[in-house]
Coordinates of C-alpha atoms in Angstrom, one line a residue:
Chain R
X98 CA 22.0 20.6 33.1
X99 CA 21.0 22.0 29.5
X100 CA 17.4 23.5 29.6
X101 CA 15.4 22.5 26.4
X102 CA 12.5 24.7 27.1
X103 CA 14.8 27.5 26.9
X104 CA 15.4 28.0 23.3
X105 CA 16.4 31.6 22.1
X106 CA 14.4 34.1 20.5
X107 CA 14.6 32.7 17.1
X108 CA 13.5 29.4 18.3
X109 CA 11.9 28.7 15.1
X110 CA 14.4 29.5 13.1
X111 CA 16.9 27.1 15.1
X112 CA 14.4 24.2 15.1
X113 CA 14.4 24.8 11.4
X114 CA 18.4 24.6 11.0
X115 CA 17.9 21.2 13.3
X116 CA 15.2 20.0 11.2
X117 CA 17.3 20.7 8.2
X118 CA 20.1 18.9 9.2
X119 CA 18.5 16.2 10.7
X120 CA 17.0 15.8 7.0
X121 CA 20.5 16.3 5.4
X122 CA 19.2 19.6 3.5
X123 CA 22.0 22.2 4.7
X124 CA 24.5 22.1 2.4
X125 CA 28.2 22.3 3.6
X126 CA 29.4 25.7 4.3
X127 CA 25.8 25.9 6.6
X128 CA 26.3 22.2 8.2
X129 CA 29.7 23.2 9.1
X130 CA 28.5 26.1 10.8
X131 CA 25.9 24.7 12.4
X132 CA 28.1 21.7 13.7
X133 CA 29.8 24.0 15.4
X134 CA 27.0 25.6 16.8
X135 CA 25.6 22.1 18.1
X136 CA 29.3 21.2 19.5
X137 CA 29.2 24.1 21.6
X138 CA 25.3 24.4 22.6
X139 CA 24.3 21.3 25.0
X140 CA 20.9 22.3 25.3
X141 CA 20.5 22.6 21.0
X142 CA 22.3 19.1 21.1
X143 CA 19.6 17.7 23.6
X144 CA 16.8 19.0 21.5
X145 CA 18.3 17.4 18.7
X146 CA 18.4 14.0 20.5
X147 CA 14.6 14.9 21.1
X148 CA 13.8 15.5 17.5
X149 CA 15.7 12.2 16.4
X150 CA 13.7 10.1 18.6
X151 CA 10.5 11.7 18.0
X152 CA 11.3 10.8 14.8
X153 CA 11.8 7.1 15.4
X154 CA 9.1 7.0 17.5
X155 CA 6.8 8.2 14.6
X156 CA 8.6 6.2 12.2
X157 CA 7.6 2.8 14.7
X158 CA 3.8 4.0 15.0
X159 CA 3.4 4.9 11.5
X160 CA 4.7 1.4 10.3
X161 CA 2.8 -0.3 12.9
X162 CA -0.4 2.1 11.6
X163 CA 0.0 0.7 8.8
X164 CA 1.5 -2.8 8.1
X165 CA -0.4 -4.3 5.2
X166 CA -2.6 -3.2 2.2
X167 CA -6.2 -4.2 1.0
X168 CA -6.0 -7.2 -1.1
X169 CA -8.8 -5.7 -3.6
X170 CA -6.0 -2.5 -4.2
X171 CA -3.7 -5.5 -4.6
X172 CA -5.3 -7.2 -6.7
X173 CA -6.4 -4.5 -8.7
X174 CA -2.7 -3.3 -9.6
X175 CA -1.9 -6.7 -10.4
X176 CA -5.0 -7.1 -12.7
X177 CA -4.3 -4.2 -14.4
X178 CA -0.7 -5.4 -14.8
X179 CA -2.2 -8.9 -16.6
X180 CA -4.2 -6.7 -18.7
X181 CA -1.3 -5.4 -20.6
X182 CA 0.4 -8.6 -21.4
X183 CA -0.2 -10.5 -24.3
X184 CA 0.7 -13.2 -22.6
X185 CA -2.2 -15.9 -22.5
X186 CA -0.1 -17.9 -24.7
X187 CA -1.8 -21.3 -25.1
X188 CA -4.8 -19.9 -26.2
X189 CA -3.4 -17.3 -28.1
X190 CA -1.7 -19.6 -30.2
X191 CA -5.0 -21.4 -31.3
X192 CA -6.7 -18.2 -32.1
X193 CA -6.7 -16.1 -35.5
X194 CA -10.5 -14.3 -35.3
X195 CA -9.3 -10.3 -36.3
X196 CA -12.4 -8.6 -35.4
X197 CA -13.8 -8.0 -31.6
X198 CA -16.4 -10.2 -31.0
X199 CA -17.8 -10.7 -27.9
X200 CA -16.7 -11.5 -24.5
X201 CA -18.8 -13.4 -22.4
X202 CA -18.4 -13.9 -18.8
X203 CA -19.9 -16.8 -16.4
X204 CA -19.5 -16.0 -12.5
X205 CA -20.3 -18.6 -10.3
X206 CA -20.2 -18.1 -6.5
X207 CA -20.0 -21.6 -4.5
X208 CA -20.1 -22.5 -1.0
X209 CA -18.2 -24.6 1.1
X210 CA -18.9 -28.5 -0.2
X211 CA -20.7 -27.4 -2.8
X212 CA -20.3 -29.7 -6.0
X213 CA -18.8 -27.7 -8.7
X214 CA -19.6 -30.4 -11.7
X215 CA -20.8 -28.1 -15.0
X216 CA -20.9 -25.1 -12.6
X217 CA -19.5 -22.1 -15.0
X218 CA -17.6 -25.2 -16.9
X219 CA -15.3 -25.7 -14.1
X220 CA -14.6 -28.6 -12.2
X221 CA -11.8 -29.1 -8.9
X222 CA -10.4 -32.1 -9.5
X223 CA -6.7 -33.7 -8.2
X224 CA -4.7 -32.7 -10.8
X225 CA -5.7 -28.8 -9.3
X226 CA -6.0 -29.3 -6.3
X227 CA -1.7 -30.4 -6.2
X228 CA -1.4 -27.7 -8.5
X229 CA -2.7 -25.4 -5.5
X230 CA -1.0 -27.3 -3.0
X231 CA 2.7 -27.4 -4.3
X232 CA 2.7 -24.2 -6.9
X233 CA 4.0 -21.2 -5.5
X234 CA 2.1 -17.4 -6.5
X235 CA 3.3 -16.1 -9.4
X236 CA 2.9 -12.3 -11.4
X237 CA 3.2 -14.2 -14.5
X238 CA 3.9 -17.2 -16.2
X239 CA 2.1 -20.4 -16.7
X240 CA 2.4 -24.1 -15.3
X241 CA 1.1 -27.0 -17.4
X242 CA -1.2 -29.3 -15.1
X243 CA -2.4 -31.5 -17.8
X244 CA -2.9 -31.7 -21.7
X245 CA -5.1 -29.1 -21.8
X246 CA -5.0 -26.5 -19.1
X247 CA -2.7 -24.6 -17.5
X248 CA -2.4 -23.2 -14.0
X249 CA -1.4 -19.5 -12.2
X250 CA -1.5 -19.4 -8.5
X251 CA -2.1 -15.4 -7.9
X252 CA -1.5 -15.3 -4.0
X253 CA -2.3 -16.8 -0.9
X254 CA -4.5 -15.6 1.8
X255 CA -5.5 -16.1 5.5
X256 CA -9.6 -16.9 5.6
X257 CA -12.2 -15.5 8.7
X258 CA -12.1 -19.4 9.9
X259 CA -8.3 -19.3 9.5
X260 CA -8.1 -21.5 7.0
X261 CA -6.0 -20.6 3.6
X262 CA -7.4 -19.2 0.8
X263 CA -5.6 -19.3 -2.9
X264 CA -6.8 -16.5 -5.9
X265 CA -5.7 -19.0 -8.6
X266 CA -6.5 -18.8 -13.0
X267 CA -6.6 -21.7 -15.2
X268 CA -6.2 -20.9 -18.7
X269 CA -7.8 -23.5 -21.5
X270 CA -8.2 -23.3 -25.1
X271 CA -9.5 -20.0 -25.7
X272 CA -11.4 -20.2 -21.9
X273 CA -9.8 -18.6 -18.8
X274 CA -10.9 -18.9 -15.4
X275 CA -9.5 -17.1 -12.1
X276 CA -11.1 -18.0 -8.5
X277 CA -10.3 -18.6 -5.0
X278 CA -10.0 -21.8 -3.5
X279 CA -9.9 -22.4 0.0
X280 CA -8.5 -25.3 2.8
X281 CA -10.9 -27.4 3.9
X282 CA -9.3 -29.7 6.0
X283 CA -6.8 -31.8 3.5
X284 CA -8.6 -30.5 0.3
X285 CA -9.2 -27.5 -1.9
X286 CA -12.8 -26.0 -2.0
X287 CA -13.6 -24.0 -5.1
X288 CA -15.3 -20.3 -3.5
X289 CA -16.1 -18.4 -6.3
X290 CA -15.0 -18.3 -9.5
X291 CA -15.3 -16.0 -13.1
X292 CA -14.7 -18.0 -16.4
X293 CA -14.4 -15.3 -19.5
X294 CA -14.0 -16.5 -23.1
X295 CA -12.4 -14.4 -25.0
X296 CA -13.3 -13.8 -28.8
X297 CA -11.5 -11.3 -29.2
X298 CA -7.5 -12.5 -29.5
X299 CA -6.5 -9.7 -32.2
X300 CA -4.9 -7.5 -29.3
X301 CA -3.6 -10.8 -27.5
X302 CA -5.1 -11.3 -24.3
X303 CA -7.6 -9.0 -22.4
X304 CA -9.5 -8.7 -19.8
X305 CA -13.2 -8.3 -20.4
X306 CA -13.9 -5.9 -17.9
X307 CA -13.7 -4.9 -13.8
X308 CA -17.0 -6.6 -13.4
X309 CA -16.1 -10.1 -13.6
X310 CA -13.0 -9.6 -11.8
X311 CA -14.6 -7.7 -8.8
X312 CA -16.6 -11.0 -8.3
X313 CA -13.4 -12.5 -7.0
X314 CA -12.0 -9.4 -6.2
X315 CA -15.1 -9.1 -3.4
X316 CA -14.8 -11.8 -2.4
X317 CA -11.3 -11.5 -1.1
X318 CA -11.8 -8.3 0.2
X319 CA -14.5 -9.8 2.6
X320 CA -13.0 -13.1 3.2
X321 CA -9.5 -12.2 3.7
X322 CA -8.3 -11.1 7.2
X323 CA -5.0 -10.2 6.5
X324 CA -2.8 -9.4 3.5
X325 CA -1.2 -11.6 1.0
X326 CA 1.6 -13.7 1.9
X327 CA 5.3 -12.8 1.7
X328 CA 6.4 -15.3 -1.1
X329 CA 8.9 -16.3 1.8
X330 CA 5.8 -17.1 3.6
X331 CA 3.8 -18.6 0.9
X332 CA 6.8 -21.3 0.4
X333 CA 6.9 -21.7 4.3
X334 CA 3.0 -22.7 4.2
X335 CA 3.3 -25.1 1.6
X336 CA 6.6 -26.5 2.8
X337 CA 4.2 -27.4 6.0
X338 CA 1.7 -28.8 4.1
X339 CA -0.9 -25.8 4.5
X340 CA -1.5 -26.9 7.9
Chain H
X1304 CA -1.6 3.9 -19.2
X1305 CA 1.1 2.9 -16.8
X1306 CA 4.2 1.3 -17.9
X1307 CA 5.0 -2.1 -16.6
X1308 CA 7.9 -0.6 -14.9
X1309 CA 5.3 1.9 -13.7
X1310 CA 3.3 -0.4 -12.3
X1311 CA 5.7 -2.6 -10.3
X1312 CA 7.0 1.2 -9.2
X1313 CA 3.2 1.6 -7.8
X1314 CA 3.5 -1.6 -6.2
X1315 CA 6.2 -1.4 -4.3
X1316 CA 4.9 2.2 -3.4
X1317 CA 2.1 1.0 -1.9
X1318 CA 2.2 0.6 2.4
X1319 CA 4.1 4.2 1.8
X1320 CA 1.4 5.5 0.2
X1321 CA -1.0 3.7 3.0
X1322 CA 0.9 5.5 5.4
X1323 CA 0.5 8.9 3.7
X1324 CA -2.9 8.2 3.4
X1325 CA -3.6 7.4 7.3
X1326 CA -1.5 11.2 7.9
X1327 CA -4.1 12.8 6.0
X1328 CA -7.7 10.8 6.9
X1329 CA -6.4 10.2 10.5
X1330 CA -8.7 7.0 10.3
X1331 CA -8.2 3.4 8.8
X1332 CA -11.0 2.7 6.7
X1333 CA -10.7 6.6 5.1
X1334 CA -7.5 5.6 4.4
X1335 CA -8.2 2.6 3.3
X1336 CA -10.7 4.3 0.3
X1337 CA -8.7 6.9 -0.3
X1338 CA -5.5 4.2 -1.4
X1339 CA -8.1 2.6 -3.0
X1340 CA -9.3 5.3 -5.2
X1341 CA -6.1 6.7 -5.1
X1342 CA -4.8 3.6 -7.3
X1343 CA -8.2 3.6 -9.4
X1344 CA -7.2 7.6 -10.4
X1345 CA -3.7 6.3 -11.1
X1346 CA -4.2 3.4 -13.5
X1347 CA -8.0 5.3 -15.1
X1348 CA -5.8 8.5 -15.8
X1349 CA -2.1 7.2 -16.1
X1350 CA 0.9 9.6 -15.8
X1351 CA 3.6 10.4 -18.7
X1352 CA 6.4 8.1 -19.1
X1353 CA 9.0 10.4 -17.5
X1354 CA 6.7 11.1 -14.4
X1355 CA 8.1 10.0 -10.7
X1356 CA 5.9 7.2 -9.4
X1357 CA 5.8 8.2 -5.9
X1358 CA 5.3 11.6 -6.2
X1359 CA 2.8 11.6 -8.7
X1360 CA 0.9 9.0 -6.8
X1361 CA 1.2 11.0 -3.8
X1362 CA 0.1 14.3 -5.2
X1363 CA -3.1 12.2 -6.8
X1364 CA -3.7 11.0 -3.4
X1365 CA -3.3 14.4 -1.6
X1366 CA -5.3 15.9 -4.4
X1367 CA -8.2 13.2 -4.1
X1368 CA -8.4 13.7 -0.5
X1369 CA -8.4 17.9 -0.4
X1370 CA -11.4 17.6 -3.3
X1371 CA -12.8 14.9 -0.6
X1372 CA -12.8 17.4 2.5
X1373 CA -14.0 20.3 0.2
X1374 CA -16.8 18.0 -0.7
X1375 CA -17.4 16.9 2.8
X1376 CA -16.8 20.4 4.5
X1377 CA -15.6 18.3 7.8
X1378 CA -11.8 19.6 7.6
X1379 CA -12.0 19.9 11.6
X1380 CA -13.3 16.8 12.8
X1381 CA -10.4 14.9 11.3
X1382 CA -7.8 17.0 12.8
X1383 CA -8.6 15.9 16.7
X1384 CA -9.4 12.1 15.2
X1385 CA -6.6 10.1 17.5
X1386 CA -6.4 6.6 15.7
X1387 CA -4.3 3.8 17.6
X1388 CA -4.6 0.5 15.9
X1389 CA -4.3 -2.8 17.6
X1390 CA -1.9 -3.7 15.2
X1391 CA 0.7 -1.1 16.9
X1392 CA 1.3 -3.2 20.0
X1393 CA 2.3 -6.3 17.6
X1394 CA 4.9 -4.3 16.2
X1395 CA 5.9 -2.2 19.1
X1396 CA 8.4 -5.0 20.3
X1397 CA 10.7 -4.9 16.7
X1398 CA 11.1 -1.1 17.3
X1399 CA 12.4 -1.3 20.4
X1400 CA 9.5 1.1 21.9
X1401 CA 6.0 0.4 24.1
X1402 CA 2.6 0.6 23.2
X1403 CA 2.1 3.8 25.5
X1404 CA 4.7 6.0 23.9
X1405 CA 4.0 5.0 19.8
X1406 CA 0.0 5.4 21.2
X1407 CA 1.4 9.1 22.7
X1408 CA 3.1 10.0 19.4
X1409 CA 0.2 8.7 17.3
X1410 CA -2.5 11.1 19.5
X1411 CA 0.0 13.8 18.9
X1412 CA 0.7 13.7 15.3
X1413 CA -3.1 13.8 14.9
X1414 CA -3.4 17.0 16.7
X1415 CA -1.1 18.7 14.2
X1416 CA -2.4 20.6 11.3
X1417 CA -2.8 18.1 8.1
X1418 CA -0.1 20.3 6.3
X1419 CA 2.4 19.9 8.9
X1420 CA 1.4 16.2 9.5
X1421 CA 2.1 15.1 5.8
X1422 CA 4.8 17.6 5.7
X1423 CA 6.7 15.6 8.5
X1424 CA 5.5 12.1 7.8
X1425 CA 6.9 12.6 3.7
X1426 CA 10.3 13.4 5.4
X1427 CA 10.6 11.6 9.1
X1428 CA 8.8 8.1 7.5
X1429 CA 8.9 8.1 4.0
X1430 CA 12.0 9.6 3.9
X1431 CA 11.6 12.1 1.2
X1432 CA 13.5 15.0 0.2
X1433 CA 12.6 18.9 0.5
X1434 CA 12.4 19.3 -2.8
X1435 CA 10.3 15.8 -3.4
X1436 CA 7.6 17.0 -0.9
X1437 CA 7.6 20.5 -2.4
X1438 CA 6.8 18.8 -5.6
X1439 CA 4.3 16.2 -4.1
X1440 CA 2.4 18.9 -1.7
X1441 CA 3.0 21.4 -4.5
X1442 CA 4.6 24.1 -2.1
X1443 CA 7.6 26.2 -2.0
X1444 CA 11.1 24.1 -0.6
X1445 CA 11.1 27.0 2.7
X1446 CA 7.4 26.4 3.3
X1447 CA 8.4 22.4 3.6
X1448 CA 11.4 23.4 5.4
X1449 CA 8.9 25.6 8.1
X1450 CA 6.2 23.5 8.2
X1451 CA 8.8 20.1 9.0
X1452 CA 10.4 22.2 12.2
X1453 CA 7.0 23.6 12.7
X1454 CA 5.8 19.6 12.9
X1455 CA 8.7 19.0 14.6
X1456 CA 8.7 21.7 17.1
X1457 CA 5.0 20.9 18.4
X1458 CA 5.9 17.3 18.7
X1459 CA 8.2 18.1 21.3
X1460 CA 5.7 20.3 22.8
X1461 CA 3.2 17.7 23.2
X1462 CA 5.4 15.3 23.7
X1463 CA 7.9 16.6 26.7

């Protein structure tokens, strides 16, 4: 039976020719050499079989090392994403000031039950809450809920208490607002939320800065126990009624 | 800036980058910072148009975490850090290998030298080329070639 341990004197340099092909670096006139080499050496073919599943083996334990990403990294790609986009476009549309203004920001941070009514100008109501129950996440793009406002569900998150959590905006007039919204048995509960009017419409749409957004953005971080849902997930969780 | 295209490049790049980040820190809450800051670097200082995504994010990362140990001046306690997450048993079962053995590899990849660990992690995991991780680690294509088998090598060592 081949000996592994037994390599020859230029064990390195062999290891490196397995590594190499392994990795698909030799190039032919070396690969057909060192085919041969391996067709006629058990004991470099059984080191071979060792390397592969060493490999795999690593492979498994680094993906199971790492199987999901913060949600605040998330979210801060995809906010810098929105940032570029002129694409705010109902309240574009109604705005012609040239010069920058101002940007004011409101942040309001609600508990569980807590009545929203004239907190930061927002209000939960049905017509969002079946926005947040039947609209699917989306990277961009708009859905009209009423007259007025429209809707962007961001993603969809597993809470500490297990229930689900939604980052959602709602865009109105020249007033945006993005916050999280959580289950609470059949009914959405408004967590926190960041309303920014924007004065400013000359470059198209902005964000006013990372400070409003980390409100939310903190808030994910702490609550959330898990990544973001798949979007195969998300649509299996609303298919089920979010229970 | 990043481009769009940039961007959703970034994205997708992202558990790869996680992973690369866990080689180096050897512990899931550095790596956690370090993709987080990695990302800020990225999108603060941009890269030019014709740049590679993963590369340059991984050479930012790689960078951000050697300026980190310098800083720190704890090189060596990360070397011996063993991190097994629960999370590996949930996945164990989809790859066909236990707990104990991905637990063994994990312990042993942490005892390699961080060169040789994110030497062999870029190519065995992320499946990168030579020349890629010469570019990313910023070292000659033979000094990736020795430090893979090298990796490799001590693996099997440890492992046997």
């Amino acid at each position: 039976m081949a000996d592994i341990h037994k390599l020859d004197i230029n064990g390195l340099r062999t290891d490196e020719l397995l590594s190499r092909y392994i990795d698909g670096d030799l190039k032919a006139g070396a690969l057909a050499d060192f085919e041969e080499k391996l067709a006629n050496d058990p004991t470099l073919r059984l080191r071979l079989e060792r390397f592969r599943k060493h490999d795999q083996l690593l492979k498994a334990a680094s993906r199971a090392n790492a199987t999901s990403v913060s949600p605040l990294v998330v979210a801060r790609l995809e906010q810098a994403q929105k940032a570029k986009r002129p694409s705010w476009p109902r309240a574009a549309a109604g705005l012609s000031l040239a010069a920058s203004i101002a940007v004011v920001v409101t942040v309001g941070l609600f508990g569980l039950n807590t009545d929203l009514g004239g907190n930061a100008g927002f209000q939960m109501d049905s017509k969002l809450a079946a926005a947040l129950t039947t609209q699917g996440s989306r990277a961009e793009g708009w859905e009209a809920i009423d007259d007025t406002r429209d809707f962007r569900a961001v993603l969809t998150f597993p809470a500490a208490n297990g229930n689900w959590c939604r980052e959602f905006m709602v865009a109105s007039g020249e007033e945006h607002w993005r916050g999280v919204a959580c289950r609470n048995q059949d009914s959405w509960v408004t967590q926190v939320m960041a309303r920014e009017v924007f004065l400013d419409q000359s470059a198209g749409y902005r964000t006013a800065s990372a400070g409003d957004i980390d409100q939310v953005s903190r808030f994910i971080d702490a609550e959330a126990t898990d990544v973001a849902l798949s979007r195969s997930q998300e649509t299996a969780v609303i298919r089920d009624g979010w229970h | 800036m990043l481009s769009d295209a940039q961007q959703t490049e970034l994205m997708a790049e992202l558990l790869g980058l996680k992973r690369f980040c866990l080689s180096l820190t050897g512990d899931a809450a550095d790596a956690d910072d370090l993709l987080q800051l990695t990302v800020e670097r990225v999108l603060e200082r941009g890269m030019p148009v014709d740049a590679h995504v993963a590369k340059w994010s991984y050479r930012v990362c790689r960078n951000i975490w050697l300026d980190e140990l310098r800083s720190r001046e704890v090189r060596q306690r990360y070397v011996a850090t063993a991190v097994v997450s629960e999370g590996v048993a949930a996945e164990s079962a989809d790859d066909g290998f236990g707990r104990v053995e991905l637990e063994r590899v994990d312990a042993a990849m942490q005892t390699l030298p961080e060169e040789q660990r994110s030497a062999l992690l870029l190519v065995a995991v992320e499946g990168r080329s030579y020349a890629e991780v010469s570019e990313i680690l910023d070292i000659p294509l033979g000094t990736v070639m020795s430090r893979v088998a090298r990796a490799r090598r001590s693996l099997a060592e440890k492992l046997e």
